[in-house]
PDB file of C-alpha atoms in Angstrom:
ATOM      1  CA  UNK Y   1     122.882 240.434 -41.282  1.00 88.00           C
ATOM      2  CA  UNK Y   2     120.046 242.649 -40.111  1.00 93.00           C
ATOM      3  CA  UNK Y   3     116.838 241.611 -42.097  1.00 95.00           C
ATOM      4  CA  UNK Y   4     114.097 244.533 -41.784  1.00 97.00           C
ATOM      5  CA  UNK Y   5     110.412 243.942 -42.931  1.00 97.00           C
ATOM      6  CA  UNK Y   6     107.478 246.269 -43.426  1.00 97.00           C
ATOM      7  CA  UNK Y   7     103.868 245.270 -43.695  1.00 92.00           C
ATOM      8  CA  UNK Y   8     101.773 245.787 -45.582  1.00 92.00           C
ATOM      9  CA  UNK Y   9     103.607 247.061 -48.337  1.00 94.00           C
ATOM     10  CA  UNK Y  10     100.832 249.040 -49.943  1.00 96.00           C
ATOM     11  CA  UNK Y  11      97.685 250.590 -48.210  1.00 95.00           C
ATOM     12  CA  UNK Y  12      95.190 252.793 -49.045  1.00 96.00           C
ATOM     13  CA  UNK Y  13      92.475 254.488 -47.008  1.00 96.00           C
ATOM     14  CA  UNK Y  14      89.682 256.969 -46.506  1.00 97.00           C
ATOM     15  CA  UNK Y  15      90.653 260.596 -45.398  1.00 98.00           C
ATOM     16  CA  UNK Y  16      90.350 260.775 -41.612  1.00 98.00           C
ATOM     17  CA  UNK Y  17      91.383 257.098 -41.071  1.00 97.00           C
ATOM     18  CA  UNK Y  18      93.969 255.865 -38.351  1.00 97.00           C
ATOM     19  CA  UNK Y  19      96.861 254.707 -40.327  1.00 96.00           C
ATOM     20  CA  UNK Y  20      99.065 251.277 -38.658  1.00 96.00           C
ATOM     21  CA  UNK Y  21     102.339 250.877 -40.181  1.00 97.00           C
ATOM     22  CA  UNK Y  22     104.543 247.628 -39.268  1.00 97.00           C
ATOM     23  CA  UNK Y  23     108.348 247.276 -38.715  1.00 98.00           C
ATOM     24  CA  UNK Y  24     110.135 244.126 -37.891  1.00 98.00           C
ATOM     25  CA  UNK Y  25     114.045 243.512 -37.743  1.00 97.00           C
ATOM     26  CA  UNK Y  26     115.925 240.162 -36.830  1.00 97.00           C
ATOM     27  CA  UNK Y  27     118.697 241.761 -34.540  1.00 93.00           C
ATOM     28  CA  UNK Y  28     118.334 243.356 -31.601  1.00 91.00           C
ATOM     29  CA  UNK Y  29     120.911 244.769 -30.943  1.00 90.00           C
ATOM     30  CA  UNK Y  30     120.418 248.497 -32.761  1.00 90.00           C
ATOM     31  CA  UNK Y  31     121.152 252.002 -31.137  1.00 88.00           C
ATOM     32  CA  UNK Y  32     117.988 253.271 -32.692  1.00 91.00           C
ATOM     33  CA  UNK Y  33     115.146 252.991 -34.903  1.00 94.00           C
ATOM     34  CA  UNK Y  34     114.051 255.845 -37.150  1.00 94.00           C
ATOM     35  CA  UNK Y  35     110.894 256.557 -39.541  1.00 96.00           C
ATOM     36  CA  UNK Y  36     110.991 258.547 -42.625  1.00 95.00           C
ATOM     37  CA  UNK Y  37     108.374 259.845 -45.641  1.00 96.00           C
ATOM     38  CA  UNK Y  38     110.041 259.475 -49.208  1.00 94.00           C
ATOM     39  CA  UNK Y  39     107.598 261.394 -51.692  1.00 92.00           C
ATOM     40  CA  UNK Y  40     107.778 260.352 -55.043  1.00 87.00           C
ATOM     41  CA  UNK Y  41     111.374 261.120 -56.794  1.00 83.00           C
ATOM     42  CA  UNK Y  42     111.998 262.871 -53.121  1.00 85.00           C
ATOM     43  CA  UNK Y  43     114.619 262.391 -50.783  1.00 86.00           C
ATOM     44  CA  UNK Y  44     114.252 261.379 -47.070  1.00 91.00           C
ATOM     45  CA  UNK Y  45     111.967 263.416 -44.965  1.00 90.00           C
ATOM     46  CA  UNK Y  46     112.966 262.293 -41.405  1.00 90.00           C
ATOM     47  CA  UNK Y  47     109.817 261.931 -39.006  1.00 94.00           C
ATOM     48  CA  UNK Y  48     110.655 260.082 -35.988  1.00 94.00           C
ATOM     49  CA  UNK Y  49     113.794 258.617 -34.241  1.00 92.00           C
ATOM     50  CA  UNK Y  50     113.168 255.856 -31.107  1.00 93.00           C
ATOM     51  CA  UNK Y  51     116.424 255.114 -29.023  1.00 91.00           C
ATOM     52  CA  UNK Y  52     117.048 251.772 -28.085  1.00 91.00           C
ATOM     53  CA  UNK Y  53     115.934 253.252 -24.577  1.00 92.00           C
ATOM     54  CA  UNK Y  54     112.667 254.144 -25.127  1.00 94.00           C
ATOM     55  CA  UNK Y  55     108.988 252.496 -26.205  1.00 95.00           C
ATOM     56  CA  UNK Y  56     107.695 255.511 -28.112  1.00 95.00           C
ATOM     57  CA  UNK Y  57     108.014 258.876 -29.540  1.00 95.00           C
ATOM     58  CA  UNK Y  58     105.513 261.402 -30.698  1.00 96.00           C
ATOM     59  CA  UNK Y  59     105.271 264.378 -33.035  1.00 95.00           C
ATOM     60  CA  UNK Y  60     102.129 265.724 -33.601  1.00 97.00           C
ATOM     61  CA  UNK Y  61      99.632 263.041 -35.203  1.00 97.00           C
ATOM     62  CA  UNK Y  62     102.195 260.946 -35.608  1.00 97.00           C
ATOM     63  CA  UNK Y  63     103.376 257.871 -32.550  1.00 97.00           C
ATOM     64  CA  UNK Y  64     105.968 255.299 -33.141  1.00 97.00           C
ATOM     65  CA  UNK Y  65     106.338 252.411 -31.042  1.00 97.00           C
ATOM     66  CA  UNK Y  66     109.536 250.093 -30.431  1.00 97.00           C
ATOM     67  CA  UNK Y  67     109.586 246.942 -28.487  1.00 96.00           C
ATOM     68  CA  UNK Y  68     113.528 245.996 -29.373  1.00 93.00           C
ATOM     69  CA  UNK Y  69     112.926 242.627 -27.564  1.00 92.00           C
ATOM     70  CA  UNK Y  70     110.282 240.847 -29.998  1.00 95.00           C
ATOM     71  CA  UNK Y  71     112.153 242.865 -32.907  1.00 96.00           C
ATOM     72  CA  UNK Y  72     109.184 245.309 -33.849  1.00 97.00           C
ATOM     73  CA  UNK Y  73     107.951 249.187 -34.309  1.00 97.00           C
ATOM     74  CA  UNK Y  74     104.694 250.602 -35.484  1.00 97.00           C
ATOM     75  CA  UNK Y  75     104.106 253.569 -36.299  1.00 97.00           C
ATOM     76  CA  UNK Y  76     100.309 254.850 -36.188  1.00 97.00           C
ATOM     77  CA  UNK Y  77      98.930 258.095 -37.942  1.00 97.00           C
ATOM     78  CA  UNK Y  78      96.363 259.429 -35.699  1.00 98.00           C
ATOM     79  CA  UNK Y  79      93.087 261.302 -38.358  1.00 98.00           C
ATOM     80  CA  UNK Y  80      94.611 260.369 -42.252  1.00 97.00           C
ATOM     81  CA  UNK Y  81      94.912 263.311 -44.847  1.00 97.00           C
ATOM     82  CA  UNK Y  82      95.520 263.249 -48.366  1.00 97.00           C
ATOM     83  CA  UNK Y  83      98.530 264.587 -47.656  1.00 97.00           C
ATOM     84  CA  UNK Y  84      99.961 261.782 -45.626  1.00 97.00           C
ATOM     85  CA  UNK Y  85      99.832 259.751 -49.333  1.00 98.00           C
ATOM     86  CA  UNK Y  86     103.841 258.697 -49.516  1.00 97.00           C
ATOM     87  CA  UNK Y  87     105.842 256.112 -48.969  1.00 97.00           C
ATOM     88  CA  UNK Y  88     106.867 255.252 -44.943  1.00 98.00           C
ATOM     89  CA  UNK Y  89     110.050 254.017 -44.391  1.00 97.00           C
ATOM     90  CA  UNK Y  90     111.750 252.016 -41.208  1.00 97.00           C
ATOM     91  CA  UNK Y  91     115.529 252.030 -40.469  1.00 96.00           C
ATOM     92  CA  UNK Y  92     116.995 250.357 -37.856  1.00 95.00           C
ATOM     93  CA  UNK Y  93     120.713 251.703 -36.944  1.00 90.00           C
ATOM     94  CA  UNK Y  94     123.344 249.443 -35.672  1.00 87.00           C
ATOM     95  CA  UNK Y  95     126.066 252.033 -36.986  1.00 84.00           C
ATOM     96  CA  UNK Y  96     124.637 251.535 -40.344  1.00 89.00           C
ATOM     97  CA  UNK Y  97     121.047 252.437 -41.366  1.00 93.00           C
ATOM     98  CA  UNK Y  98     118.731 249.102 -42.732  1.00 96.00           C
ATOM     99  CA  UNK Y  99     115.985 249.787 -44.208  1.00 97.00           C
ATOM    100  CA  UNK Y 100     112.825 248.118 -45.184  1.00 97.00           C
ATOM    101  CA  UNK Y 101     111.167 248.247 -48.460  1.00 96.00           C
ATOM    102  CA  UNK Y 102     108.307 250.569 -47.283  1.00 97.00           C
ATOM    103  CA  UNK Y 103     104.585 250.435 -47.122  1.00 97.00           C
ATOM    104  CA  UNK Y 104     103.242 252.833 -49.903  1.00 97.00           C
ATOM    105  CA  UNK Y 105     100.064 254.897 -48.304  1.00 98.00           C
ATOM    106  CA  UNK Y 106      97.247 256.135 -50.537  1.00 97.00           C
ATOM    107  CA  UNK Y 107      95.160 258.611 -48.484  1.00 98.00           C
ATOM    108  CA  UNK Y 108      91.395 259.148 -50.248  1.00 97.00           C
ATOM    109  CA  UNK Y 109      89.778 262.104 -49.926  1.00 95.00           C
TER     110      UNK Y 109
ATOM    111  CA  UNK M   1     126.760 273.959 -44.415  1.00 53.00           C
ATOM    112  CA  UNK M   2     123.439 273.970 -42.668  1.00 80.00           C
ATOM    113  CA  UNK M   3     122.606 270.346 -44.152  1.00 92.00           C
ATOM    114  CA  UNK M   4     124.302 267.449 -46.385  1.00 94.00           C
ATOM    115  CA  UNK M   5     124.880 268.473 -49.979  1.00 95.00           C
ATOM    116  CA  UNK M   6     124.928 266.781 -53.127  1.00 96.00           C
ATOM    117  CA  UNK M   7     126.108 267.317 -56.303  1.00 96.00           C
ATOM    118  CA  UNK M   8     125.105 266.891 -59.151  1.00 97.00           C
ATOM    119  CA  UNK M   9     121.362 266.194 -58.306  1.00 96.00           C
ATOM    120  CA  UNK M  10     120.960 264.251 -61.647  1.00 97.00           C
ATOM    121  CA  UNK M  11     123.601 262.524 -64.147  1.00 98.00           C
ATOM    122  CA  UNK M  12     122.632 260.740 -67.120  1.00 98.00           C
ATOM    123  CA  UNK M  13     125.300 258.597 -68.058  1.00 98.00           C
ATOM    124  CA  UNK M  14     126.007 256.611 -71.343  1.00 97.00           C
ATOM    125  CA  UNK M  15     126.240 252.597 -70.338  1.00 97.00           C
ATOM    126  CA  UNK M  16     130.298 252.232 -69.957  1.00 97.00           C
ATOM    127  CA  UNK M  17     131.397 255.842 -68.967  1.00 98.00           C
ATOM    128  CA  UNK M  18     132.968 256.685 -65.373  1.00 98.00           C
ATOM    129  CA  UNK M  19     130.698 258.938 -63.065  1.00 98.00           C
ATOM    130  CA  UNK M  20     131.515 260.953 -59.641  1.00 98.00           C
ATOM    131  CA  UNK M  21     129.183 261.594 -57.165  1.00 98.00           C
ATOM    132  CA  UNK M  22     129.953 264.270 -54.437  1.00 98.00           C
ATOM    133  CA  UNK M  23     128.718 264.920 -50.953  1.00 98.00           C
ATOM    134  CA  UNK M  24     129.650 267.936 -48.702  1.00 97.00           C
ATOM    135  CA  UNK M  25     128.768 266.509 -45.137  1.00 96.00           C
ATOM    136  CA  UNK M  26     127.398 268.661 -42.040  1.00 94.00           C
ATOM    137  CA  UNK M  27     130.467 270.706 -40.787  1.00 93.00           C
ATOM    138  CA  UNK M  28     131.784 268.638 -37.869  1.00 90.00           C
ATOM    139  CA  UNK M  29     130.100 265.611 -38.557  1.00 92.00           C
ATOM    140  CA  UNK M  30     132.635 262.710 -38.041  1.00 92.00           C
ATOM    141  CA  UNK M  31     130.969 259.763 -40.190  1.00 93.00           C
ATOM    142  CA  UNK M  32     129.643 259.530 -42.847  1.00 95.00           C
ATOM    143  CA  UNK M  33     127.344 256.927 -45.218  1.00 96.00           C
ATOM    144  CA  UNK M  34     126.642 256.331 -48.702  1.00 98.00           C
ATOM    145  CA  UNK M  35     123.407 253.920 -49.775  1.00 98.00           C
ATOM    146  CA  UNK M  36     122.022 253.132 -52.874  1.00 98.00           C
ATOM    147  CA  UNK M  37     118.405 253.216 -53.481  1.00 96.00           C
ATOM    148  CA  UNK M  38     116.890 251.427 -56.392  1.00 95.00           C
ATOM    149  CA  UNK M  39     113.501 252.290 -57.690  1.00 91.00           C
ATOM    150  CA  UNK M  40     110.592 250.814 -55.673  1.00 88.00           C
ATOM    151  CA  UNK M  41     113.433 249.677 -52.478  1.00 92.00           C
ATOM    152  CA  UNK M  42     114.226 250.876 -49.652  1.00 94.00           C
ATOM    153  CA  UNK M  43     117.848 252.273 -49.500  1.00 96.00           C
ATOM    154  CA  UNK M  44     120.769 249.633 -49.147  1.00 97.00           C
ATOM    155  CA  UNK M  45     124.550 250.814 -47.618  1.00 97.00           C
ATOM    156  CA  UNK M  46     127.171 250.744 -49.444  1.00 98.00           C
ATOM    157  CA  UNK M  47     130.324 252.315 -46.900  1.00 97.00           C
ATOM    158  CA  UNK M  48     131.095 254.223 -44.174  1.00 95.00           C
ATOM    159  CA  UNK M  49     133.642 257.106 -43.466  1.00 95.00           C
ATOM    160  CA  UNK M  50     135.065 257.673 -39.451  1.00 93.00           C
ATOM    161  CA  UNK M  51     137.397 261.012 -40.752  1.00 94.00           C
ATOM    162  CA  UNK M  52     139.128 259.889 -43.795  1.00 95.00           C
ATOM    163  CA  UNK M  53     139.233 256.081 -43.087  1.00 95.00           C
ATOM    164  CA  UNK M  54     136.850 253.933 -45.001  1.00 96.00           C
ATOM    165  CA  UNK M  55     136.156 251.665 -41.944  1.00 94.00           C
ATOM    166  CA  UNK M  56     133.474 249.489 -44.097  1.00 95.00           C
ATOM    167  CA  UNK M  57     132.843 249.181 -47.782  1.00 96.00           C
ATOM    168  CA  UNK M  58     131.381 245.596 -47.336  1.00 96.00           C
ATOM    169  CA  UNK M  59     128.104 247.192 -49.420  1.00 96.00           C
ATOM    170  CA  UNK M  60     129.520 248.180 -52.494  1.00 97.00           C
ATOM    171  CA  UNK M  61     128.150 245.953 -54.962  1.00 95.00           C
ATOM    172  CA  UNK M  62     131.317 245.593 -57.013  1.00 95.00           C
ATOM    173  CA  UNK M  63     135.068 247.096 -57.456  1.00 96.00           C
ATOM    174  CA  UNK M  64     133.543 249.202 -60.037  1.00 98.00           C
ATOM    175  CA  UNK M  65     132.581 251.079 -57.124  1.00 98.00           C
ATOM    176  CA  UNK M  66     134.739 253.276 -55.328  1.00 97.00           C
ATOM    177  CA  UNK M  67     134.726 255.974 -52.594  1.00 98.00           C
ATOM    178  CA  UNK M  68     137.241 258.095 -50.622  1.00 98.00           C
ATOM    179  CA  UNK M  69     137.589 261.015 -48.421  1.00 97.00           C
ATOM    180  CA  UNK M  70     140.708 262.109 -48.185  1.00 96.00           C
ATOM    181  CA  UNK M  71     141.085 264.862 -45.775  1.00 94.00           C
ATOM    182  CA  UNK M  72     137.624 263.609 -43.739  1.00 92.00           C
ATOM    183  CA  UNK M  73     134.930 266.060 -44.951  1.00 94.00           C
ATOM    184  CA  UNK M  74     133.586 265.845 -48.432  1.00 97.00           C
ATOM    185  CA  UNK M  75     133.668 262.756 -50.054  1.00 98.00           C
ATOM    186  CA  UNK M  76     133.470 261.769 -53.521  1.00 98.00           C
ATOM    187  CA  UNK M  77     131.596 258.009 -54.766  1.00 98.00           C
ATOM    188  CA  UNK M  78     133.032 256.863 -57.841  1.00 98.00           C
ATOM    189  CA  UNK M  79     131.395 254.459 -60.300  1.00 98.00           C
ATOM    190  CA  UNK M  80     133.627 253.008 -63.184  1.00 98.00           C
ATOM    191  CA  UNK M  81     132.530 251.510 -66.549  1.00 98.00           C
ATOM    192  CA  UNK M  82     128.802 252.025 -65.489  1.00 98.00           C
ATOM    193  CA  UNK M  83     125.995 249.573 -66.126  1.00 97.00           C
ATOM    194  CA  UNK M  84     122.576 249.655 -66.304  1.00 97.00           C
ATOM    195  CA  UNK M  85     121.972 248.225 -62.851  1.00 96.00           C
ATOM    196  CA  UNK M  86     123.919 251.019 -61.608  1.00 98.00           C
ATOM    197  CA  UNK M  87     121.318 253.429 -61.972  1.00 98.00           C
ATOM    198  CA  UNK M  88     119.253 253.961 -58.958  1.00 97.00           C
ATOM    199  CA  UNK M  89     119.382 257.237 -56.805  1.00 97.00           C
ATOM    200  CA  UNK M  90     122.646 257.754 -54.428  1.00 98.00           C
ATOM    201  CA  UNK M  91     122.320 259.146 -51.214  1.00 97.00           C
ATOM    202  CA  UNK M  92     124.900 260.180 -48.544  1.00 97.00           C
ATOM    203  CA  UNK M  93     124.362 260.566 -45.145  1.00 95.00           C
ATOM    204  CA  UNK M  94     126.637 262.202 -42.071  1.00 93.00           C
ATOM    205  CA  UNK M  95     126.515 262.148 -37.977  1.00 91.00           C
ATOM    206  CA  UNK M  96     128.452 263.107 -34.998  1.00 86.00           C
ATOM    207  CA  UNK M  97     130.387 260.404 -33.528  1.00 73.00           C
ATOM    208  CA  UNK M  98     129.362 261.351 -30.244  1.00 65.00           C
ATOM    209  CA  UNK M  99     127.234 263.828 -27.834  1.00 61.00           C
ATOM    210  CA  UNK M 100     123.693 263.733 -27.307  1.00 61.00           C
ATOM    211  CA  UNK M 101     122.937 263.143 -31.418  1.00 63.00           C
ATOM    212  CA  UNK M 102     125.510 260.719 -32.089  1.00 66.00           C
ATOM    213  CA  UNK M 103     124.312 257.826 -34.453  1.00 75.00           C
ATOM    214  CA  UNK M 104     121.891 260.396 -35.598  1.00 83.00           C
ATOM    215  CA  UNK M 105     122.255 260.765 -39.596  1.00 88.00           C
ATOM    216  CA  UNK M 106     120.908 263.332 -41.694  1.00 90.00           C
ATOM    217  CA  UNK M 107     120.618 262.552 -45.515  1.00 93.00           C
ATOM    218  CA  UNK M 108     121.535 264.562 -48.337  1.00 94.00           C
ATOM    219  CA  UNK M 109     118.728 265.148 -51.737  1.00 93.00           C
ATOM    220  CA  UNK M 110     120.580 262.591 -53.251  1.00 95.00           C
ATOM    221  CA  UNK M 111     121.856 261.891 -57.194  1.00 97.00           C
ATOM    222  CA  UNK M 112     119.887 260.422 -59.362  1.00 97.00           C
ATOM    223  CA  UNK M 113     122.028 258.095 -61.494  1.00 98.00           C
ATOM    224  CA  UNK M 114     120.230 257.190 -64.660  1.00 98.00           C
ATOM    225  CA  UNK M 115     122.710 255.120 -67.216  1.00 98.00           C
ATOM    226  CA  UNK M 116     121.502 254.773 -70.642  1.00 96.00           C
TER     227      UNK M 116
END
């Protein structure tokens, strides 16, 4: 069963701040990996998807990483804002979606 | 539709009464997903539509659960004698089975199943 694992699960930072975000899953074997932003009592905001074929994507101040052989993505938020405070989820899709628990980011002004 | 749709968006339900939870999927979209999302977790599957065939339901956490599709578009989760632990917010999820987005899914709002 695919085991996914963010750290940390909570972080909180001062406005402007590069923001690291950690992924790790147990099987490799995945079509893709995908980040989303859940706001409080919000659905799924989708913000990135990474094919099993490719190391990175961008959008924006936002870069996510995947290296499917060691089993981990980052994604890094380039210049924090206060609105970048929500929770960042990782999915990784072998025909289903499994998801981590999240890291929950606090941006201070 | 231009996106997945849910219905209702919230249902309060007394502890022991049956619910049903619809989703409307992206016109075309072959497969679809429903997870379960408890509060402070990430989102967990429950089963998975190809058309009308319910190719896995190895998620759903007990046979009060139940989902179908019958003619391979919307699809209707369906909880029985709810519990407590049932409540947590329901989200479906469709994609094309194939072409450049395939394995691609795009989530619905979600219901928010609260069971007093």
């Amino acid at each position: 069963k695919q085991e996914v694992t963010q750290i940390p699960a909570a972080l909180s930072v001062p406005e402007g701040e590069n923001l690291v975000l950690n992924c790790s899953f147990t099987d490799s074997a995945i079509y893709n990996l995908q980040w989303f932003r859940q706001d409080p009592g919000k659905g799924l905001t989708s913000l990135l998807l990474i094919q099993s074929s490719q190391r990175e994507q961008t959008s924006g101040r936002l870069n996510a990483s995947l290296d499917k052989s060691s089993g981990r993505s980052t994604l890094y938020i380039a210049a924090s804002q206060p609105g970048d405070s929500a929770t960042y989820l990782c999915a990784v899709n072998d025909y289903k979606l499994s998801f981590g628990a999240g890291t929950t980011v606090t941006v201070r002004a | 539709g231009a996106g997945v749709s849910q219905s209702p968006r919230y249902k309060v339900a007394k502890r022991g009464q049956d619910v049903a939870l619809r989703c409307d999927p992206i016109s075309g979209h072959v497969s679809l997903f429903w997870y379960q999302q408890a509060l402070g977790q990430g989102p967990e599957f429950l089963t998975y539509f190809q058309n009308e065939a319910q190719l896995d339901k190895s998620g759903l956490p007990s046979d009060r659960f139940f989902a179908e599709r019958p003619e391979g578009s919307v699809s209707t989760l369906k909880i029985q004698r709810t519990q407590q632990e049932d409540s947590a917010v329901y989200l479906c999820a469709s994609s094309l089975a194939g072409g450049q987005f395939k394995n691609i899914q795009y989530f619905g709002a979600g219901t928010r199943l609260s069971v007093l």
